[in-house]
Amino acid sequence: MEETEFDDILDDWFIESLKTYKDLHVYQLEHPTQVIEWTSGKTVCVAGFTSSKNEILELRLPLKLFADENKGLCAERDFKVVHGGFTDAPVRCLRHIPGTRCVVTNDGLSSDLQVWDLGGDDSDVIRRTGSVDGSRGVSEGGSRIAARLSSQPQVLHGAESAGVRLTQLTSGQTVYTLETDSADPLSSLHFVSDAVFLAGCSNGKVYIADTRTSAAPQLSPPPPSSGESVLWWTDASAGPSCLDPSSCRIVRLSSCGQTVISDLRNPGGAVSRAQLDVQTRRCNADDVRVSWAPALDDCIAVSGFSGAVQIYSSSVWTTELQEAQPLFEHRGHAVSSQSDDGVPVFVTSHVWHPERPRTLLSAASDGSVHVWDWVDQSAAGC
Amino acid sequence: RSCILVSIGGKNIMLDCGMHMGYNDDRRFPDFSYITQNGRLTDFLDCVIISHFHLDHCGALPFMSEMVGYDGPIYMTHPTKAICPILLEDFRKITVDKKGETNFFTSQMIKDCMKKVVPLNLHQTVQVDDELEIKAYYAGHVLGAAMVHIKVGSESVVYTGDYNMTPDRHLGAAWIDKCRPDILISESTYATTIRDSKRCRERDFLKKVHESIERGGKVLIPVFALGRAQELCILLETFWERMNLKAPIYFSTGLTEKANHYYKLFITWTNQKIRKTFVQRNMFEFKHIKAFDRSYADNPGPMVVFATPGMLHAGQSLQIFKKWAGNEKNMVIMPGYCVQGTIGHKILNGQRKLEMEGRSTLDVKLQVEYMSFSAHADAKGIMQLIRMAEPRNMLLVHGEAVKMEFLKGKIEQEFSIDCYMPANGETVTVTTNPSVPVDISLNLLKREMALGGPLPDPKKPRTMHGTLIMKENSLKLVSSEQALKELGLNEHQLRFTCRVQLQDPHSDTDTLHRIYTHLKSVLKGYTIQHLPDGTVMVESIVIKVSSSTEDPNTKVLLLSWSYQDEDLGSFLSTLLKKGLPSGLC
């Protein structure tokens, strides 16, 4: 067999993957997505972000992934498009409202939100059912969105710290508004309990607020070495299911790769820090994601700086800023990228499976979506 | 099961004649009562077309042709014609011999059915009769699978059968030209899926094989001679070479003989790579893969064996299976669908105890893996095919309407065409806009062209007058005179006359002159003449003036025009009724 045919069939990454992944699924969407959002234990929503017409799709993950006992007898490896809909604007942020068949999106052009009904068994069309007004007078950058299970469907949203509001979906009424001294652009919003939430700002500040009170929020200032043009992203571990919100931890990641972990009990301090090796490319605020693993201790996933998703174990980090090596790197998107225009592919989004410890989904700028279950090769660790 | 009836331009065509593999009774056959309640189907069908050899597309063919009754032509590609009878016979053996069914076709019926087959070549137009023509296109999917273009007059339909838009290791991708059919009929089973990459499926296969070999187990891969066997062999060979593995890989000789024979026959149906390989050497000449001898099955240690038949229902693969089933280190990998009644089907349904001949039971302890390598088009593939063929309407079959509304909307939006999704037993009527070719006589064409002025404007539509004569199968457009002549009819002239009263104190001659002047100023561009015989003529319209006997100031205008100038005549009479303007001299 010729050399080129050899490489064609089996490349290093492919061979390596036999040992480094338990499960691996590779899909190609017609258009890339910047959002992956769980709508149930087996379904996710993805959506396009071109400037004109886009699709919102609810995909059911392959049955083979979940067939634990009789896995061998299940041949189903494909995504099933269970619901689909159309929108005329890009989808930059998409959030599922727990306990409903509703998702809320933002187009990144204004702070208003669009409300959608995903549909049930009687139809496979996702329909627009309404909208939620954002704060007036917001310039660029779209809204961040967060939601948690509640008796009345509610959505927390905002583009800047001043003006984050909690809106009742059915009535459109605002039941809470965050008031801060300065209007800092947000990079994320997270609920840590039914009432307590974090507003992570791109300048590194984190506000901790309680929707039950009108008292001023707690402010965690940006980590010390933050500069002018440095952007920050945040994630909080243990969501609304966490019984004791004060045991939640916050991770902050900067555009230079500096990572700081703090405890909610002492948000100004740092429990540990690390310097991650992120090849600084033109960093698009929209693409970077940092997330805690929901079912693994101390594991963080980082993406958006390149065509890889990196998994770190923060248990070995100390308060001294030191370089950290990833526990695992998913290079699938970069390796199998088919972009011809010379622009390297980069990961646009990733999510952890809520229950399966090492299963993640990741999407990239070439439209690829991967579902992977990685093998922890280290002796100790997650 | 696939079985679609199309009525187009007065012709009736049956597309595929498949068996439903899930039923054991008559529900597995298509319901032919939609064609006729009783009796043979020959008079009701102009032809039958089979897209490929999978049983859900051809499994009911012998039943239809020999038990219900059909003697007309059955079209299919050469590979399909060669492979169909083998699968049908295997299927018959399993159903009748193993399951003891009655109401089923016999071996002789399969032979008689295949005698009615007319083989098709790719891209070759075949005249079924002088009005109906068909053409086959490459569909990928399996060896010999075709998409069919059916044309009657100016109306056409394309039926895809099963196809795929991404090439794989031994077949190319489906291809069709911009034939713009009125309807494109496609399966919708996979329309709402997004396929996992081929690489991941292969990775899974290699992972499983490797894991078994590493623990010292034996791997059995039952294959159909013309399925994925060749592809999987190439994959394993490359892997073995790369990983420097030593465990032996075998394939049963029956497999290689058959495969080589068919590939040689149908080399044009495979893809470039296979063709290159084949030209250089025998298809199954591998470094690490050797011919199997049945004594090897008892050799100790790990090994991989490819053996036929694919569903473990008889022969070598079953023999090997019986030997290896009792050891949990071993593995069997089923690369495709298994018909009910076969061992393959049973173990894929989780059965761990099998009843064998002579009342003995077999404990199935080895690992059973079901891997699907079949190539189908998904949502993206359907959109690609529509882009290629540019149909005017889309028809999706075998899906649930409520589960396909999104796809329907997507197709309608992107291509601005209607998308239909009929349920089984439902009829869809699609109105087309057929073009009707008509011959126009040269004289008529010249005459009409002359009327428009010196240069005709190609963008401007024009009304023309002519007579359409339909004689036998031809349509002709000729001038009225010619039509009358051809039909041997006399032409009658129709002339209208009208009297208009006018108050005018001048003499008759002067009044006429004034009328002439008036008309000349109003009707610019028309031919107006003041004739010496005392009349004014506008085109063919004649105007005469005379005085009323009672009052010399009351003039009576006599207007006369032929039927052709009726509009102008009416206009003139209305105009003149208004009287003459005072400023005229």
PDB file of C-alpha atoms in Angstrom, chain A residues 264-363:
ATOM      1  CA  LEU A 264     -17.288  32.049  47.590  1.00  0.00           C
ATOM      2  CA  ARG A 265     -16.718  32.502  51.312  1.00  0.00           C
ATOM      3  CA  ASN A 266     -13.653  34.608  50.559  1.00  0.00           C
ATOM      4  CA  PRO A 267     -14.127  35.881  47.030  1.00  0.00           C
ATOM      5  CA  GLY A 268     -11.322  38.419  47.199  1.00  0.00           C
ATOM      6  CA  GLY A 269      -8.667  35.852  48.000  1.00  0.00           C
ATOM      7  CA  ALA A 270      -7.246  33.068  45.898  1.00  0.00           C
ATOM      8  CA  VAL A 271      -7.317  29.419  46.818  1.00  0.00           C
ATOM      9  CA  SER A 272      -4.959  28.550  44.005  1.00  0.00           C
ATOM     10  CA  ARG A 273      -3.679  29.882  40.732  1.00  0.00           C
ATOM     11  CA  ALA A 274      -1.963  28.664  37.615  1.00  0.00           C
ATOM     12  CA  GLN A 275      -0.577  29.903  34.331  1.00  0.00           C
ATOM     13  CA  LEU A 276      -2.047  28.017  31.442  1.00  0.00           C
ATOM     14  CA  ASP A 277      -0.322  27.803  28.126  1.00  0.00           C
ATOM     15  CA  VAL A 278      -2.772  29.441  25.803  1.00  0.00           C
ATOM     16  CA  GLN A 279      -1.408  30.306  22.432  1.00  0.00           C
ATOM     17  CA  THR A 280      -2.577  33.890  22.325  1.00  0.00           C
ATOM     18  CA  ARG A 281      -4.281  34.445  19.041  1.00  0.00           C
ATOM     19  CA  ARG A 282      -6.692  37.235  18.321  1.00  0.00           C
ATOM     20  CA  CYS A 283      -8.849  36.511  21.266  1.00  0.00           C
ATOM     21  CA  ASN A 284     -12.531  36.744  20.518  1.00  0.00           C
ATOM     22  CA  ALA A 285     -14.451  37.379  23.704  1.00  0.00           C
ATOM     23  CA  ASP A 286     -17.280  35.260  22.392  1.00  0.00           C
ATOM     24  CA  ASP A 287     -15.308  32.059  21.952  1.00  0.00           C
ATOM     25  CA  VAL A 288     -13.556  31.394  25.237  1.00  0.00           C
ATOM     26  CA  ARG A 289     -15.169  28.994  27.650  1.00  0.00           C
ATOM     27  CA  VAL A 290     -13.994  27.857  31.071  1.00  0.00           C
ATOM     28  CA  SER A 291     -16.036  25.336  33.011  1.00  0.00           C
ATOM     29  CA  TRP A 292     -15.927  23.174  36.120  1.00  0.00           C
ATOM     30  CA  ALA A 293     -16.590  19.473  35.610  1.00  0.00           C
ATOM     31  CA  PRO A 294     -19.946  18.748  37.263  1.00  0.00           C
ATOM     32  CA  ALA A 295     -19.109  15.169  38.164  1.00  0.00           C
ATOM     33  CA  LEU A 296     -15.373  15.249  38.759  1.00  0.00           C
ATOM     34  CA  ASP A 297     -13.513  16.924  41.579  1.00  0.00           C
ATOM     35  CA  ASP A 298     -11.327  19.892  40.777  1.00  0.00           C
ATOM     36  CA  CYS A 299     -11.411  19.442  37.019  1.00  0.00           C
ATOM     37  CA  ILE A 300     -11.658  22.442  34.721  1.00  0.00           C
ATOM     38  CA  ALA A 301     -12.083  22.519  30.956  1.00  0.00           C
ATOM     39  CA  VAL A 302     -10.797  25.437  28.855  1.00  0.00           C
ATOM     40  CA  SER A 303     -11.451  26.152  25.178  1.00  0.00           C
ATOM     41  CA  GLY A 304     -11.550  28.956  22.635  1.00  0.00           C
ATOM     42  CA  PHE A 305      -7.862  29.818  22.365  1.00  0.00           C
ATOM     43  CA  SER A 306      -7.090  27.216  19.731  1.00  0.00           C
ATOM     44  CA  GLY A 307      -8.476  24.100  18.096  1.00  0.00           C
ATOM     45  CA  ALA A 308      -8.181  22.108  21.308  1.00  0.00           C
ATOM     46  CA  VAL A 309     -10.121  21.651  24.530  1.00  0.00           C
ATOM     47  CA  GLN A 310      -7.849  21.318  27.551  1.00  0.00           C
ATOM     48  CA  ILE A 311      -8.711  19.630  30.834  1.00  0.00           C
ATOM     49  CA  TYR A 312      -6.827  20.659  33.947  1.00  0.00           C
ATOM     50  CA  SER A 313      -6.813  19.251  37.439  1.00  0.00           C
ATOM     51  CA  SER A 314      -6.649  22.133  39.868  1.00  0.00           C
ATOM     52  CA  SER A 315      -6.051  19.884  42.867  1.00  0.00           C
ATOM     53  CA  VAL A 316      -2.307  20.170  42.281  1.00  0.00           C
ATOM     54  CA  TRP A 317      -2.301  23.943  41.985  1.00  0.00           C
ATOM     55  CA  THR A 318      -0.981  26.163  44.769  1.00  0.00           C
ATOM     56  CA  THR A 319      -1.338  29.821  45.627  1.00  0.00           C
ATOM     57  CA  GLU A 320       1.888  30.512  43.753  1.00  0.00           C
ATOM     58  CA  LEU A 321       1.475  31.251  40.094  1.00  0.00           C
ATOM     59  CA  GLN A 322       3.046  28.333  38.264  1.00  0.00           C
ATOM     60  CA  GLU A 323       2.679  26.816  34.871  1.00  0.00           C
ATOM     61  CA  ALA A 324       0.118  24.070  34.693  1.00  0.00           C
ATOM     62  CA  GLN A 325       0.035  21.190  32.285  1.00  0.00           C
ATOM     63  CA  PRO A 326      -3.281  19.865  31.044  1.00  0.00           C
ATOM     64  CA  LEU A 327      -4.437  16.503  32.286  1.00  0.00           C
ATOM     65  CA  PHE A 328      -5.915  15.863  28.847  1.00  0.00           C
ATOM     66  CA  GLU A 329      -6.112  17.675  25.534  1.00  0.00           C
ATOM     67  CA  HIS A 330      -8.785  17.009  22.933  1.00  0.00           C
ATOM     68  CA  ARG A 331      -7.182  17.905  19.612  1.00  0.00           C
ATOM     69  CA  GLY A 332      -9.801  16.272  17.458  1.00  0.00           C
ATOM     70  CA  HIS A 333     -11.071  19.486  15.884  1.00  0.00           C
ATOM     71  CA  ALA A 334      -7.617  20.701  14.887  1.00  0.00           C
ATOM     72  CA  VAL A 335      -6.553  17.302  13.563  1.00  0.00           C
ATOM     73  CA  SER A 336      -9.603  16.587  11.459  1.00  0.00           C
ATOM     74  CA  SER A 337     -10.265  20.134  10.366  1.00  0.00           C
ATOM     75  CA  GLN A 338     -11.123  20.608   6.746  1.00  0.00           C
ATOM     76  CA  SER A 339     -10.788  24.374   6.456  1.00  0.00           C
ATOM     77  CA  ASP A 340      -9.122  25.254   3.153  1.00  0.00           C
ATOM     78  CA  ASP A 341      -8.715  28.974   3.586  1.00  0.00           C
ATOM     79  CA  GLY A 342      -5.674  28.690   5.799  1.00  0.00           C
ATOM     80  CA  VAL A 343      -7.514  30.027   8.828  1.00  0.00           C
ATOM     81  CA  PRO A 344      -6.835  27.606  11.669  1.00  0.00           C
ATOM     82  CA  VAL A 345      -9.894  26.063  13.246  1.00  0.00           C
ATOM     83  CA  PHE A 346     -10.735  27.064  16.815  1.00  0.00           C
ATOM     84  CA  VAL A 347     -13.152  25.627  19.330  1.00  0.00           C
ATOM     85  CA  THR A 348     -16.240  27.785  19.748  1.00  0.00           C
ATOM     86  CA  SER A 349     -17.901  26.015  22.657  1.00  0.00           C
ATOM     87  CA  HIS A 350     -17.751  23.055  25.007  1.00  0.00           C
ATOM     88  CA  VAL A 351     -19.964  21.551  27.693  1.00  0.00           C
ATOM     89  CA  TRP A 352     -19.580  18.728  30.175  1.00  0.00           C
ATOM     90  CA  HIS A 353     -22.222  16.039  30.430  1.00  0.00           C
ATOM     91  CA  PRO A 354     -24.099  16.734  33.693  1.00  0.00           C
ATOM     92  CA  GLU A 355     -23.673  13.191  35.021  1.00  0.00           C
ATOM     93  CA  ARG A 356     -21.169  11.172  33.029  1.00  0.00           C
ATOM     94  CA  PRO A 357     -17.842  12.223  34.590  1.00  0.00           C
ATOM     95  CA  ARG A 358     -15.611  12.394  31.531  1.00  0.00           C
ATOM     96  CA  THR A 359     -18.033  13.000  28.695  1.00  0.00           C
ATOM     97  CA  LEU A 360     -17.876  16.353  26.902  1.00  0.00           C
ATOM     98  CA  LEU A 361     -19.287  17.910  23.775  1.00  0.00           C
ATOM     99  CA  SER A 362     -17.268  20.457  21.841  1.00  0.00           C
ATOM    100  CA  ALA A 363     -17.937  22.506  18.730  1.00  0.00           C
TER     101      ALA A 363
END
